[in-house]
Tab-separated table of C-alpha atoms in Angstrom:
chain	number	residue	atom	x	y	z
A	1	SER	CA	-50.263	121.698	151.580
A	2	HIS	CA	-54.076	121.965	151.593
A	3	ARG	CA	-54.342	123.602	148.083
A	4	CYS	CA	-55.124	121.711	144.965
A	5	GLY	CA	-52.148	121.191	142.636
A	6	LEU	CA	-49.181	119.231	141.681
A	7	ALA	CA	-46.950	120.993	144.268
A	8	GLY	CA	-45.509	117.807	145.596
A	9	GLY	CA	-44.843	114.229	144.478
A	10	ARG	CA	-44.112	111.075	146.297
A	11	GLN	CA	-43.324	107.691	145.523
A	12	TYR	CA	-45.802	104.760	146.003
A	13	SER	CA	-45.164	101.293	146.292
A	14	GLY	CA	-45.383	99.126	143.363
A	15	GLY	CA	-44.434	101.445	140.583
A	16	GLY	CA	-41.762	103.969	139.946
A	17	GLY	CA	-43.928	106.998	139.294
A	18	THR	CA	-44.904	109.979	141.158
A	19	TYR	CA	-48.348	110.629	142.690
A	20	PRO	CA	-49.598	114.153	143.223
A	21	ALA	CA	-50.049	115.127	146.856
A	22	VAL	CA	-53.551	116.296	146.218
A	23	SER	CA	-56.024	117.183	149.018
A	24	LEU	CA	-58.766	114.737	149.669
A	25	THR	CA	-61.226	117.610	148.954
A	26	CYS	CA	-59.985	117.770	145.327
A	27	PRO	CA	-60.489	115.580	142.244
A	28	LEU	CA	-57.278	113.764	141.374
A	29	PRO	CA	-55.781	115.294	137.871
A	30	GLY	CA	-55.908	113.204	135.108
A	31	VAL	CA	-58.741	110.810	136.267
A	32	PRO	CA	-61.729	110.408	133.737
A	33	GLN	CA	-64.999	111.982	134.943
A	34	ALA	CA	-67.045	109.368	136.949
A	35	VAL	CA	-70.472	108.466	135.582
A	36	PHE	CA	-72.775	107.431	138.546
A	37	ALA	CA	-75.852	105.203	138.153
A	38	ALA	CA	-78.810	107.256	138.500
A	39	ALA	CA	-82.142	106.210	139.789
A	40	GLY	CA	-84.319	105.335	136.564
A	41	GLY	CA	-87.927	105.717	135.834
A	42	ARG	CA	-90.428	103.854	137.783
A	43	GLU	CA	-91.049	101.673	134.999
A	44	GLN	CA	-87.975	99.837	135.557
A	45	PHE	CA	-89.009	98.615	138.742
A	46	GLU	CA	-92.682	97.839	138.108
A	47	THR	CA	-93.720	94.098	138.011
A	48	ARG	CA	-94.865	93.063	134.708
A	49	MET	CA	-97.833	90.475	134.284
A	50	THR	CA	-99.157	88.586	131.418
A	51	VAL	CA	-102.174	86.395	131.359
A	52	LEU	CA	-101.830	83.414	129.208
A	53	GLU	CA	-104.649	81.868	126.978
A	54	ASN	CA	-105.321	79.118	129.811
A	55	GLY	CA	-105.708	81.674	132.706
A	56	LEU	CA	-102.082	80.987	133.925
A	57	ARG	CA	-100.564	84.567	135.156
A	58	VAL	CA	-96.789	85.183	134.449
A	59	ALA	CA	-95.295	87.929	136.507
A	60	SER	CA	-91.597	89.067	136.618
A	61	GLN	CA	-89.340	91.598	138.331
A	62	LYS	CA	-86.134	93.024	137.130
A	63	LYS	CA	-83.211	92.590	139.515
A	64	PHE	CA	-79.306	92.995	138.696
A	65	GLY	CA	-77.337	89.818	138.882
A	66	GLN	CA	-76.398	86.663	137.291
A	67	PHE	CA	-79.027	84.605	139.220
A	68	CYS	CA	-82.716	84.397	139.087
A	69	THR	CA	-85.461	82.919	141.285
A	70	VAL	CA	-88.290	81.367	139.512
A	71	GLY	CA	-91.163	79.577	140.839
A	72	LEU	CA	-94.928	78.414	140.581
A	73	LEU	CA	-97.363	79.551	143.311
A	74	ILE	CA	-100.637	77.710	143.557
A	75	ASN	CA	-103.936	78.955	145.200
A	76	SER	CA	-104.009	75.681	147.094
A	77	GLY	CA	-103.195	74.635	150.837
A	78	SER	CA	-104.573	73.121	154.136
A	79	ARG	CA	-107.549	75.488	154.071
A	80	HIS	CA	-108.896	73.655	150.960
A	81	GLU	CA	-109.010	70.244	152.553
A	82	ALA	CA	-112.682	70.335	154.072
A	83	LYS	CA	-113.835	67.631	151.694
A	84	TYR	CA	-110.659	65.774	151.851
A	85	LEU	CA	-108.492	63.968	154.351
A	86	SER	CA	-106.554	66.512	156.513
A	87	GLY	CA	-102.802	66.654	155.483
A	88	ILE	CA	-102.731	66.419	151.760
A	89	ALA	CA	-100.909	69.896	151.460
A	90	HIS	CA	-98.256	68.487	153.998
A	91	PHE	CA	-97.984	65.477	151.883
A	92	LEU	CA	-97.495	67.368	148.743
A	93	GLU	CA	-95.016	69.802	150.275
A	94	LYS	CA	-92.949	66.651	151.179
A	95	LEU	CA	-93.256	64.873	147.791
A	96	ALA	CA	-92.259	67.980	145.718
A	97	PHE	CA	-89.361	67.654	143.393
A	98	SER	CA	-89.655	63.838	143.306
A	99	SER	CA	-89.790	61.685	140.257
A	100	THR	CA	-91.914	63.008	137.172
A	101	ALA	CA	-92.656	61.727	133.680
A	102	LYS	CA	-89.251	63.152	132.405
A	103	PHE	CA	-87.223	62.921	135.615
A	104	GLY	CA	-86.737	59.319	136.916
A	105	SER	CA	-85.912	60.466	140.445
A	106	LYS	CA	-85.295	63.379	142.909
A	107	ASP	CA	-81.436	62.720	142.287
A	108	GLU	CA	-81.794	63.277	138.580
A	109	ILE	CA	-83.617	66.707	139.236
A	110	LEU	CA	-81.053	67.832	141.709
A	111	LEU	CA	-78.288	66.948	139.219
A	112	THR	CA	-80.086	68.794	136.408
A	113	LEU	CA	-80.289	71.949	138.709
A	114	GLU	CA	-76.652	71.500	139.760
A	115	LYS	CA	-75.547	72.125	136.151
A	116	HIS	CA	-77.070	75.769	136.402
A	117	GLY	CA	-75.882	76.297	140.082
A	118	GLY	CA	-79.578	75.790	141.026
A	119	ILE	CA	-81.315	74.890	144.376
A	120	CYS	CA	-85.014	74.236	144.782
A	121	ASP	CA	-87.699	74.379	147.653
A	122	CYS	CA	-91.324	73.781	148.270
A	123	GLN	CA	-93.447	75.301	150.886
A	124	ALA	CA	-97.044	74.613	151.788
A	125	SER	CA	-98.926	77.043	153.754
A	126	ARG	CA	-102.598	77.397	154.732
A	127	ASP	CA	-103.587	79.160	151.399
A	128	THR	CA	-100.596	78.616	148.958
A	129	ILE	CA	-98.268	75.961	147.705
A	130	MET	CA	-94.863	77.314	146.439
A	131	TYR	CA	-92.500	75.565	144.085
A	132	ALA	CA	-89.294	77.742	143.788
A	133	VAL	CA	-85.889	77.456	142.229
A	134	SER	CA	-82.849	79.782	142.191
A	135	ALA	CA	-80.466	79.135	139.358
A	136	ASP	CA	-78.180	80.942	136.678
A	137	ALA	CA	-80.685	83.113	134.756
A	138	ARG	CA	-79.119	81.396	131.639
A	139	GLY	CA	-80.835	77.961	132.598
A	140	LEU	CA	-84.180	79.642	132.538
A	141	ASP	CA	-85.661	77.224	129.926
A	142	THR	CA	-84.541	74.101	132.056
A	143	VAL	CA	-85.771	75.599	135.184
A	144	VAL	CA	-89.216	76.328	133.852
A	145	ASN	CA	-89.550	72.843	132.039
A	146	LEU	CA	-88.447	71.379	135.568
A	147	LEU	CA	-91.337	73.337	137.524
A	148	ALA	CA	-93.918	72.254	134.891
A	149	GLU	CA	-92.888	68.683	135.308
A	150	VAL	CA	-92.843	68.680	139.058
A	151	ALA	CA	-96.261	70.548	139.560
A	152	LEU	CA	-98.188	68.744	136.540
A	153	GLN	CA	-96.513	65.426	135.918
A	154	PRO	CA	-95.598	64.043	139.421
A	155	ARG	CA	-95.163	60.107	139.327
A	156	LEU	CA	-96.071	59.832	143.062
A	157	SER	CA	-94.648	56.185	143.260
A	158	ASP	CA	-95.539	53.892	146.090
A	159	GLU	CA	-92.023	54.083	147.413
A	160	GLU	CA	-92.080	57.872	147.471
A	161	ILE	CA	-95.306	57.946	149.464
A	162	GLU	CA	-93.980	55.395	152.028
A	163	MET	CA	-90.895	57.610	152.445
A	164	THR	CA	-93.170	60.785	152.775
A	165	ARG	CA	-95.353	58.915	155.507
A	166	MET	CA	-92.026	58.289	157.534
A	167	ALA	CA	-90.643	61.918	157.113
A	168	ILE	CA	-93.989	63.194	158.271
A	169	ARG	CA	-94.319	60.972	161.368
A	170	PHE	CA	-90.777	61.969	162.318
A	171	GLU	CA	-91.680	65.721	161.867
A	172	LEU	CA	-94.739	65.438	163.978
A	173	GLU	CA	-92.536	63.492	166.762
A	174	ASP	CA	-90.036	66.374	166.731
A	175	LEU	CA	-92.875	69.052	166.651
A	176	ASN	CA	-94.011	67.941	170.006
A	177	MET	CA	-90.417	67.476	171.448
A	178	ARG	CA	-89.291	71.010	170.501
A	179	PRO	CA	-88.502	73.513	173.457
A	180	ASP	CA	-89.928	76.179	171.243
A	181	PRO	CA	-93.720	75.370	171.069
A	182	GLU	CA	-94.598	78.327	168.749
A	183	PRO	CA	-95.557	76.236	165.734
A	184	LEU	CA	-97.739	74.053	167.899
A	185	LEU	CA	-99.546	77.032	169.292
A	186	THR	CA	-100.105	78.672	166.113
A	187	GLU	CA	-101.976	75.513	164.863
A	188	MET	CA	-103.838	75.557	168.134
A	189	ILE	CA	-104.900	79.317	167.953
A	190	HIS	CA	-105.992	79.005	164.252
A	191	ALA	CA	-107.954	75.934	165.158
A	192	ALA	CA	-109.577	77.834	168.319
A	193	ALA	CA	-110.229	80.785	166.003
A	194	TYR	CA	-111.750	79.019	162.909
A	195	ARG	CA	-113.097	75.890	164.416
A	196	ASP	CA	-113.404	73.189	161.558
A	197	ASN	CA	-113.369	75.718	158.611
A	198	THR	CA	-110.787	77.055	156.163
A	199	VAL	CA	-107.586	78.462	157.911
A	200	GLY	CA	-108.666	76.555	161.026
A	201	LEU	CA	-107.824	73.256	159.548
A	202	ASN	CA	-104.737	71.619	160.510
A	203	ARG	CA	-101.491	72.348	158.406
A	204	PHE	CA	-99.948	69.251	159.521
A	205	CYS	CA	-101.077	65.940	158.607
A	206	PRO	CA	-102.578	64.070	161.588
A	207	VAL	CA	-100.783	60.785	162.355
A	208	GLU	CA	-103.925	58.931	161.928
A	209	ASN	CA	-104.232	59.936	158.381
A	210	THR	CA	-100.648	59.256	157.168
A	211	ASP	CA	-101.626	55.818	156.168
A	212	LYS	CA	-104.950	56.680	154.547
A	213	ILE	CA	-103.394	59.245	151.864
A	214	ASN	CA	-102.440	57.444	148.702
A	215	ARG	CA	-101.931	58.408	145.014
A	216	GLU	CA	-105.603	58.232	144.208
A	217	VAL	CA	-106.392	60.856	146.879
A	218	LEU	CA	-103.433	63.138	145.916
A	219	TYR	CA	-104.465	63.085	142.277
A	220	SER	CA	-107.990	63.809	143.158
A	221	TYR	CA	-106.979	66.991	145.053
A	222	LEU	CA	-104.492	68.012	142.495
A	223	ARG	CA	-107.205	67.642	139.708
A	224	ASN	CA	-109.171	70.218	141.558
A	225	TYR	CA	-106.679	72.736	142.729
A	226	TYR	CA	-103.739	72.705	140.344
A	227	THR	CA	-105.423	74.328	137.522
A	228	PRO	CA	-103.852	77.098	135.378
A	229	ASP	CA	-106.350	79.819	136.598
A	230	ARG	CA	-105.265	79.111	140.225
A	231	MET	CA	-101.516	79.481	139.296
A	232	VAL	CA	-98.829	82.152	139.122
A	233	LEU	CA	-95.476	81.702	137.397
A	234	ALA	CA	-93.253	84.462	139.154
A	235	GLY	CA	-89.595	85.373	138.403
A	236	VAL	CA	-87.069	87.748	139.665
A	237	GLY	CA	-83.830	88.568	137.776
A	238	ILE	CA	-85.003	87.708	134.264
A	239	GLU	CA	-86.451	89.248	131.224
A	240	HIS	CA	-90.313	89.162	131.183
A	241	GLU	CA	-90.596	88.296	127.486
A	242	GLN	CA	-88.253	85.206	127.855
A	243	LEU	CA	-90.240	83.966	130.985
A	244	VAL	CA	-93.537	84.289	129.006
A	245	GLU	CA	-91.916	82.292	126.007
A	246	CYS	CA	-90.874	79.626	128.520
A	247	ALA	CA	-94.495	79.662	130.140
A	248	LYS	CA	-96.119	79.020	126.734
A	249	LYS	CA	-93.708	76.239	125.839
A	250	TYR	CA	-94.133	74.039	129.110
A	251	LEU	CA	-97.438	75.299	130.764
A	252	LEU	CA	-99.785	76.173	127.731
A	253	GLY	CA	-101.681	73.279	126.395
A	254	VAL	CA	-99.958	70.613	128.489
A	255	GLU	CA	-102.405	67.815	129.973
A	256	PRO	CA	-101.377	67.037	133.609
A	257	VAL	CA	-100.787	63.374	134.715
A	258	TRP	CA	-104.072	63.147	136.384
A	259	GLY	CA	-106.173	64.071	133.021
A	260	SER	CA	-108.126	66.964	132.015
A	261	ARG	CA	-111.458	66.097	133.558
A	262	LYS	CA	-113.431	69.375	134.824
A	263	THR	CA	-113.048	70.332	138.290
A	264	LYS	CA	-116.051	70.014	140.587
A	265	ASP	CA	-114.998	70.062	144.299
A	266	VAL	CA	-113.299	73.355	144.520
A	267	ASP	CA	-113.724	74.878	148.144
A	268	ARG	CA	-114.743	78.676	147.901
A	269	SER	CA	-115.681	78.956	151.656
A	270	VAL	CA	-115.004	82.145	153.147
A	271	ALA	CA	-113.290	82.121	156.528
A	272	GLN	CA	-115.637	82.098	159.603
A	273	TYR	CA	-114.202	83.291	162.746
A	274	THR	CA	-115.583	81.588	165.671
A	275	GLY	CA	-113.343	82.200	168.699
A	276	GLY	CA	-112.886	79.551	171.381
A	277	ILE	CA	-110.149	77.705	173.375
A	278	VAL	CA	-107.986	74.954	172.609
A	279	LYS	CA	-106.102	73.361	175.481
A	280	VAL	CA	-103.434	70.653	175.622
A	281	GLU	CA	-102.242	69.539	179.133
A	282	LYS	CA	-98.759	68.462	178.693
A	283	ASP	CA	-95.710	67.851	180.884
A	284	MET	CA	-93.345	70.427	179.575
A	285	SER	CA	-90.388	69.225	181.967
A	286	ASP	CA	-88.566	67.272	179.660
A	287	VAL	CA	-88.645	69.284	176.374
A	288	SER	CA	-84.997	70.162	176.732
A	289	LEU	CA	-82.169	68.131	177.851
A	290	GLY	CA	-78.757	69.060	178.867
A	291	PRO	CA	-76.808	70.741	181.645
A	292	THR	CA	-78.885	73.885	181.836
A	293	PRO	CA	-82.378	72.774	180.730
A	294	ILE	CA	-84.945	75.095	179.957
A	295	PRO	CA	-87.729	75.380	182.797
A	296	GLU	CA	-90.864	73.976	182.758
A	297	LEU	CA	-93.328	76.519	181.372
A	298	THR	CA	-96.978	77.117	180.634
A	299	HIS	CA	-97.497	78.784	177.207
A	300	ILE	CA	-100.672	80.868	176.321
A	301	MET	CA	-101.624	82.428	173.051
A	302	ILE	CA	-104.410	84.882	173.061
A	303	GLY	CA	-105.778	86.164	169.651
A	304	LEU	CA	-108.523	88.444	168.103
A	305	GLU	CA	-109.810	88.637	164.657
A	306	SER	CA	-107.944	91.588	162.645
A	307	CYS	CA	-108.478	91.908	158.933
A	308	SER	CA	-107.562	90.459	155.561
A	309	PHE	CA	-104.489	91.725	153.690
A	310	LEU	CA	-106.698	92.995	151.086
A	311	GLU	CA	-108.386	95.611	153.463
A	312	GLU	CA	-107.393	98.984	153.973
A	313	ASP	CA	-106.794	98.165	157.661
A	314	PHE	CA	-104.135	95.733	157.008
A	315	ILE	CA	-101.574	98.590	157.197
A	316	PRO	CA	-102.551	100.031	160.601
A	317	PHE	CA	-102.682	96.574	162.041
A	318	ALA	CA	-99.115	95.754	160.753
A	319	VAL	CA	-97.918	99.098	162.591
A	320	LEU	CA	-99.776	97.881	165.611
A	321	ASN	CA	-98.066	94.455	165.600
A	322	MET	CA	-94.802	96.248	165.289
A	323	MET	CA	-95.547	98.673	168.015
A	324	MET	CA	-96.286	95.684	170.290
A	325	GLY	CA	-93.245	93.670	169.127
A	326	GLY	CA	-91.714	91.991	172.229
A	327	GLY	CA	-89.696	88.734	172.159
A	328	GLY	CA	-88.066	86.391	174.766
A	329	SER	CA	-86.490	87.299	178.163
A	330	PHE	CA	-83.147	85.945	176.751
A	331	SER	CA	-82.931	88.609	173.915
A	332	ALA	CA	-80.219	91.011	174.723
A	333	GLY	CA	-82.049	93.821	173.029
A	334	GLY	CA	-79.842	96.462	171.394
A	335	PRO	CA	-80.389	98.314	167.917
A	336	GLY	CA	-83.114	96.678	165.934
A	337	LYS	CA	-84.279	94.161	168.665
A	338	GLY	CA	-87.443	95.909	169.617
A	339	MET	CA	-86.257	97.113	173.200
A	340	PHE	CA	-88.926	99.888	172.860
A	341	THR	CA	-91.873	97.760	171.861
A	342	ARG	CA	-94.708	97.733	174.550
A	343	LEU	CA	-94.188	94.004	175.185
A	344	TYR	CA	-90.835	94.640	176.226
A	345	LEU	CA	-91.396	97.832	178.254
A	346	ASN	CA	-94.727	96.954	179.836
A	347	VAL	CA	-94.282	92.956	180.305
A	348	LEU	CA	-90.781	91.559	179.996
A	349	ASN	CA	-89.097	94.683	181.710
A	350	ARG	CA	-91.577	94.851	184.730
A	351	HIS	CA	-92.102	91.132	185.283
A	352	HIS	CA	-89.069	89.136	185.673
A	353	TRP	CA	-90.918	85.991	185.738
A	354	MET	CA	-92.049	86.124	182.162
A	355	TYR	CA	-90.129	84.193	179.783
A	356	ASN	CA	-91.644	85.378	176.587
A	357	ALA	CA	-94.045	87.893	175.252
A	358	THR	CA	-94.393	88.419	171.608
A	359	SER	CA	-96.886	89.554	169.108
A	360	TYR	CA	-97.930	88.032	165.959
A	361	HIS	CA	-100.013	88.867	163.009
A	362	HIS	CA	-101.416	86.407	160.562
A	363	SER	CA	-103.365	87.647	157.623
A	364	TYR	CA	-105.114	85.888	154.866
A	365	GLU	CA	-107.207	86.687	151.744
A	366	ASP	CA	-110.472	86.924	153.802
A	367	THR	CA	-109.562	87.120	157.393
A	368	GLY	CA	-106.592	87.818	159.936
A	369	LEU	CA	-105.440	86.968	163.455
A	370	LEU	CA	-103.476	89.279	165.891
A	371	CYS	CA	-101.919	87.227	168.713
A	372	ILE	CA	-99.770	87.572	171.728
A	373	HIS	CA	-97.888	84.356	172.915
A	374	ALA	CA	-96.642	84.548	176.548
A	375	SER	CA	-94.810	82.023	178.641
A	376	ALA	CA	-94.277	81.623	182.332
A	377	ASP	CA	-94.075	79.187	185.300
A	378	PRO	CA	-97.332	77.372	185.535
A	379	LYS	CA	-97.774	78.867	189.012
A	380	GLN	CA	-97.830	82.299	187.452
A	381	VAL	CA	-100.614	81.561	184.718
A	382	ARG	CA	-103.520	83.574	186.233
A	383	GLU	CA	-101.294	86.616	186.495
A	384	MET	CA	-99.734	86.077	183.032
A	385	VAL	CA	-103.386	85.952	181.373
A	386	GLU	CA	-104.332	89.071	183.285
A	387	ILE	CA	-101.289	91.024	182.063
A	388	ILE	CA	-101.676	89.949	178.328
A	389	THR	CA	-105.530	90.767	178.468
A	390	ARG	CA	-104.557	94.149	180.084
A	391	GLU	CA	-102.180	94.856	176.980
A	392	PHE	CA	-104.946	94.107	174.667
A	393	ILE	CA	-107.192	96.670	176.461
A	394	LEU	CA	-104.162	99.330	176.482
A	395	MET	CA	-104.078	99.000	172.724
A	396	ALA	CA	-107.309	101.041	172.422
A	397	GLY	CA	-105.821	103.872	174.584
A	398	ALA	CA	-103.583	106.678	173.679
A	399	VAL	CA	-100.658	106.101	171.276
A	400	GLY	CA	-97.735	108.592	171.549
A	401	GLU	CA	-96.332	110.220	168.521
A	402	VAL	CA	-92.737	109.098	169.285
A	403	GLU	CA	-93.974	105.389	169.643
A	404	LEU	CA	-96.085	105.540	166.579
A	405	GLU	CA	-93.230	107.055	164.529
A	406	ARG	CA	-90.781	104.499	165.733
A	407	ALA	CA	-93.229	101.477	165.010
A	408	LYS	CA	-93.832	102.965	161.493
A	409	THR	CA	-90.075	103.539	160.793
A	410	GLN	CA	-89.182	100.040	162.130
A	411	LEU	CA	-91.990	98.487	159.961
A	412	LYS	CA	-90.566	100.302	156.691
A	413	SER	CA	-86.927	99.287	157.789
A	414	MET	CA	-87.851	95.614	157.980
A	415	LEU	CA	-89.758	95.700	154.754
A	416	MET	CA	-87.047	97.320	152.827
A	417	MET	CA	-84.363	94.930	154.364
A	418	ASN	CA	-86.320	91.873	153.593
A	419	LEU	CA	-86.810	93.042	150.016
A	420	GLU	CA	-83.169	93.176	149.501
A	421	SER	CA	-83.340	89.304	149.033
A	422	ARG	CA	-84.226	88.147	145.709
A	423	PRO	CA	-86.247	85.042	146.906
A	424	VAL	CA	-88.100	87.334	149.275
A	425	ILE	CA	-89.000	89.530	146.244
A	426	PHE	CA	-90.066	86.435	144.377
A	427	GLU	CA	-92.413	85.406	147.053
A	428	ASP	CA	-93.974	88.875	147.441
A	429	VAL	CA	-94.386	89.031	143.701
A	430	GLY	CA	-96.062	85.873	143.529
A	431	ARG	CA	-98.335	86.143	146.438
A	432	GLN	CA	-99.477	89.693	145.573
A	433	VAL	CA	-100.348	88.791	141.936
A	434	LEU	CA	-102.070	85.446	143.024
A	435	ALA	CA	-104.285	87.440	145.468
A	436	THR	CA	-104.810	90.684	143.538
A	437	ASN	CA	-103.495	90.448	139.923
A	438	THR	CA	-101.345	93.302	140.714
A	439	ARG	CA	-98.376	94.190	142.968
A	440	LYS	CA	-97.884	97.259	145.162
A	441	LEU	CA	-94.162	98.496	145.109
A	442	PRO	CA	-92.263	99.027	148.247
A	443	ASP	CA	-92.437	102.870	147.886
A	444	GLU	CA	-96.275	102.559	147.816
A	445	LEU	CA	-96.367	100.522	150.871
A	446	CYS	CA	-93.902	102.938	152.688
A	447	ALA	CA	-96.317	105.657	151.657
A	448	LEU	CA	-99.196	103.931	153.157
A	449	ILE	CA	-97.374	103.187	156.482
A	450	SER	CA	-96.521	106.904	156.713
A	451	GLN	CA	-99.949	107.768	156.542
A	452	VAL	CA	-101.082	105.751	159.527
A	453	LYS	CA	-102.250	107.936	162.296
A	454	SER	CA	-102.932	107.150	166.112
A	455	ALA	CA	-106.720	107.624	165.318
A	456	ASP	CA	-106.362	104.668	162.885
A	457	ILE	CA	-104.827	102.438	165.505
A	458	LYS	CA	-107.371	103.164	167.960
A	459	ARG	CA	-110.165	102.546	165.265
A	460	VAL	CA	-108.833	99.144	164.385
A	461	VAL	CA	-108.566	98.036	167.897
A	462	THR	CA	-111.885	99.132	168.992
A	463	LYS	CA	-113.273	96.878	166.041
A	464	MET	CA	-110.942	94.060	167.174
A	465	LEU	CA	-111.938	94.015	170.930
A	466	HIS	CA	-115.700	93.506	170.013
A	467	LYS	CA	-114.699	89.965	168.779
A	468	LYS	CA	-114.657	86.844	170.930
A	469	PRO	CA	-111.215	85.855	171.738
A	470	ALA	CA	-109.287	82.741	170.530
A	471	VAL	CA	-107.176	81.003	173.115
A	472	ALA	CA	-104.360	78.436	172.986
A	473	ALA	CA	-103.053	76.944	176.144
A	474	LEU	CA	-100.232	74.278	176.374
A	475	GLY	CA	-98.522	72.812	179.422
A	476	ASP	CA	-99.597	72.599	183.154
A	477	LEU	CA	-103.010	74.256	182.977
A	478	THR	CA	-103.965	73.804	186.637
A	479	ASP	CA	-104.377	77.676	187.270
A	480	LEU	CA	-105.668	78.421	183.836
A	481	PRO	CA	-108.634	80.814	184.039
A	482	THR	CA	-111.985	79.641	182.133
A	483	TYR	CA	-112.590	80.870	178.705
A	484	GLU	CA	-115.608	82.707	180.053
A	485	HIS	CA	-113.221	84.645	182.588
A	486	ILE	CA	-110.574	85.759	179.808
A	487	GLN	CA	-113.565	86.784	177.671
A	488	ALA	CA	-114.749	89.053	180.428
A	489	ALA	CA	-111.400	90.301	181.131
A	490	LEU	CA	-111.092	91.481	177.604
A	491	SER	CA	-114.395	93.262	177.736
A	492	SER	CA	-113.478	95.179	181.084
A	493	LYS	CA	-111.780	98.353	181.153
A	494	ASP	CA	-108.528	97.330	182.753
A	495	GLY	CA	-108.053	93.693	181.378
A	496	ARG	CA	-108.460	92.306	184.976
A	497	LEU	CA	-109.928	88.879	185.456
A	498	PRO	CA	-113.337	88.821	187.246
A	499	ARG	CA	-112.915	89.198	191.097
A	500	MET	CA	-114.936	85.834	191.963
A	501	TYR	CA	-112.315	83.979	189.866
A	502	ARG	CA	-109.444	85.575	191.846
A	503	LEU	CA	-111.172	84.720	195.374
A	504	PHE	CA	-112.339	81.137	194.513
A	505	ARG	CA	-110.017	79.851	191.904
């Protein structure tokens, strides 16, 4: 019965014929030879780029499927607001996909996209504003036309600006009431690390500025930063030549609504890391309501300057961040949840009173910041700070081979998993081309990750520990050590706070 052949036949449901009793290890008789998809040449996966006469870069990436993601990425964000009112990028994010010269309202834009099964989104960060659309690839002409309209011909009516003011005020209120203060702490740590310059400028519009930002202010900003040489039109899932043709049709030789007067106030400042502390005393007892409210916690974030994503040390820092990992005490752990990261093993598993210990790595074109965020009961603040500073010191110690390989494998796994998503590929293509005029493919990044040695981790950490710390503190700060004590602890061999502080606090 285990031999291949037509030795027996049986009836199968749905038909009257017989099916040969063939072993599962043998090919079925009479079935055509299967032709499997083979891994093609590297050129099929490379990101193609074309620079138009006006300086606009067009980048594309092939991807199988009926839908595409196309968008405009602009080298513009809150870091460029030094000479302006703070909050312009936040306003532009909220005003995106509103009425333009051709489209009378946001509803009209959404109906146009709906014909092609499309959705749209705009995200403003510290260094980039991104307008993106996912739609059927056959509607590419409409999509690029729409993106050009939204970016270069926004009407910015009084009614739209007033609605945006209301939306921003609501968002700011919501931000201060959230049980998870991570967005607020991220703002505070950047303000502490880069005081009053570039990426240290507030990403959210301050309440006092909401009434001051008007159409004239916005157009003045757009005139300086929405120029073709600061833009990338990126697309995933479309033919490059087709995207270039659409870019020439709608983005070449087009005069924006604010006119074509020469730019004069472009901020080209390089980030200046200062270090420092930002403290916000706040009653955290009422941040969550319900039958089982979250206990009142004090949140601390300590950061040190790392490096730009353009530097070679960026990959070792990314591996280090993965190695530290961490999360909340409510995480169940399990495969892929980072149970073996240092902040789980050394902090959350050993100190039951710690509610959270998570590592973050923020990287920009000219600087970077590696942070650890920790949360605990206000009475445990001193011990919490000591534990976190000790983890920074231990980064410079020995790195086990198993620990390092696990972090590298986890980083590669996360990278490849994220790049399964078409919108993520689009953002990766756009951001890399905007910053470097080229794109490193996933296999190149994986090769760089594989090359990281424990000596590389030790080298980057030693360099990082020589910098002044940046500290953000939120909640009941009665027992918070002074900035000088935290700095001294990071300079010590064991991360302990000075003895005088412990005796006389």
